[in-house]
Amino acid sequence: MIPSPNHDARTARVDILLLHYTGMTTDEEALARLTDPEAKVSSHYFVYEDGRTIQLVPEARRAWHAGLSSWRGATDINARSIGIEIANPGHEYGYHDFPERQIEAVIVLCRDIVKRHAIRRERVLAHSDVAPGRKQDPGEKFPWDRLAASGVGQWVEPAPIAPGRTLSANDRGAEVEELQKRLARFGYALAVTRLYDDNTRSVVTAFQRHFRPERVDGLADMSTRDTLARLLARG
C-alpha cells in the first residue's frame, strides 16, 4: 500500500464502483498527484499499465476521485463509491489501448470489490457517466464488454450503426423528450427540456463511450437509442 492522505469519513454505504483513467503522461506523475496533499485528489486503487495494483486509500474511507458528479439523484458519489485509477495517458496525452496485463488485473480487482460489497451490475460506472460534462474517462477504448463477461458491470451488444433518424443539436419535440427521459431513468443527470441541447449531447456522448464505443459523436442515432432501450429493458 502507498497511502494517500486525501480521504475522509464515509457518509453512505458503498454501492458504486467507479472506474477512471489517470489522464497523465506517466504512471509516476499520476501516482504523485494522487498522494499529494496539495492536490486533494485520490482513489482507493491504482493499476499500472503492467498490471501491478496498489491501494492508496482504505475502502472504509471516502477517497476524493469523483468530483462534481451525480448518478440516479445522488450527488456525493465519493461517499458511496470505490474508485479505481487505471494508468493511461488519456485523450489529452495520446490515448491508447489498455494493455492486456492491465485489464486482467482490473478484472480481478473489480470482481473482488463487487463481490465483497454486493455492488449491482448497473452500478459499475465510468467517471464520464457520473460527470458527462467534465470527464471522458476511462473512455471508448476501455473494454467494458470484457468486464461484463467476467460478471462486472452491464453490457448488451450495441446495435449496428445504420442509416435512420438521428437526433442532433437544436432538435426539439417528443422524440427528444423521450430520449432525455430514458437517459435520466438509466441514471444520468439530465433535465427533460424537449430540446437537444449541450447537456443532452454530453450525456449521449458519455453513454456512447461506455455502451456504443464504435462511434462517439454525441448524436443520438438509431444504434445509440436502440442500445439504450435494450439496456433499460434488462432492468
mmCIF file with all atom_site columns, C-alpha atoms in Angstrom, residues 3 16 29 42 50 54-55 59 82 91-92 101 110 123 131 140 145 153 165 181 185 190 203 211 215:
data_model
loop_
_atom_site.group_PDB
_atom_site.id
_atom_site.type_symbol
_atom_site.label_atom_id
_atom_site.label_alt_id
_atom_site.label_comp_id
_atom_site.label_asym_id
_atom_site.label_entity_id
_atom_site.label_seq_id
_atom_site.pdbx_PDB_ins_code
_atom_site.Cartn_x
_atom_site.Cartn_y
_atom_site.Cartn_z
_atom_site.occupancy
_atom_site.B_iso_or_equiv
_atom_site.pdbx_formal_charge
_atom_site.auth_seq_id
_atom_site.auth_comp_id
_atom_site.auth_asym_id
_atom_site.auth_atom_id
_atom_site.pdbx_PDB_model_num
ATOM 1  C CA . PRO A 1 3   ? -1.042  5.695  1.410   1.00 0.00 ? 3   PRO A CA 1
ATOM 2  C CA . ILE A 1 16  ? -20.936 2.130  -6.763  1.00 0.00 ? 16  ILE A CA 1
ATOM 3  C CA . GLU A 1 29  ? 3.279   11.526 -12.350 1.00 0.00 ? 29  GLU A CA 1
ATOM 4  C CA . SER A 1 42  ? -7.081  10.319 -4.530  1.00 0.00 ? 42  SER A CA 1
ATOM 5  C CA . ASP A 1 50  ? 1.958   -3.617 -16.385 1.00 0.00 ? 50  ASP A CA 1
ATOM 6  C CA . ILE A 1 54  ? -1.615  -0.827 -5.242  1.00 0.00 ? 54  ILE A CA 1
ATOM 7  C CA . GLN A 1 55  ? -4.031  0.529  -2.668  1.00 0.00 ? 55  GLN A CA 1
ATOM 8  C CA . GLU A 1 59  ? -12.111 1.097  1.334   1.00 0.00 ? 59  GLU A CA 1
ATOM 9  C CA . ILE A 1 82  ? -14.857 2.806  -4.561  1.00 0.00 ? 82  ILE A CA 1
ATOM 10 C CA . HIS A 1 91  ? -7.368  11.671 -24.661 1.00 0.00 ? 91  HIS A CA 1
ATOM 11 C CA . GLU A 1 92  ? -5.143  14.651 -23.949 1.00 0.00 ? 92  GLU A CA 1
ATOM 12 C CA . ARG A 1 101 ? -1.987  -7.422 -18.290 1.00 0.00 ? 101 ARG A CA 1
ATOM 13 C CA . CYS A 1 110 ? -13.255 -5.415 -9.741  1.00 0.00 ? 110 CYS A CA 1
ATOM 14 C CA . ARG A 1 123 ? -23.756 0.495  -10.639 1.00 0.00 ? 123 ARG A CA 1
ATOM 15 C CA . ALA A 1 131 ? -19.688 13.670 -14.773 1.00 0.00 ? 131 ALA A CA 1
ATOM 16 C CA . GLU A 1 140 ? -14.181 4.317  -25.531 1.00 0.00 ? 140 GLU A CA 1
ATOM 17 C CA . ASP A 1 145 ? -17.705 -5.894 -22.686 1.00 0.00 ? 145 ASP A CA 1
ATOM 18 C CA . GLY A 1 153 ? -20.951 -4.282 -14.943 1.00 0.00 ? 153 GLY A CA 1
ATOM 19 C CA . ARG A 1 165 ? -33.432 9.070  -37.845 1.00 0.00 ? 165 ARG A CA 1
ATOM 20 C CA . LYS A 1 181 ? -36.456 10.615 -20.096 1.00 0.00 ? 181 LYS A CA 1
ATOM 21 C CA . ARG A 1 185 ? -34.180 6.823  -15.999 1.00 0.00 ? 185 ARG A CA 1
ATOM 22 C CA . LEU A 1 190 ? -30.275 15.228 -17.399 1.00 0.00 ? 190 LEU A CA 1
ATOM 23 C CA . VAL A 1 203 ? -24.809 12.719 -21.853 1.00 0.00 ? 203 VAL A CA 1
ATOM 24 C CA . PHE A 1 211 ? -22.024 1.345  -24.285 1.00 0.00 ? 211 PHE A CA 1
ATOM 25 C CA . ARG A 1 215 ? -18.756 5.867  -32.900 1.00 0.00 ? 215 ARG A CA 1
#
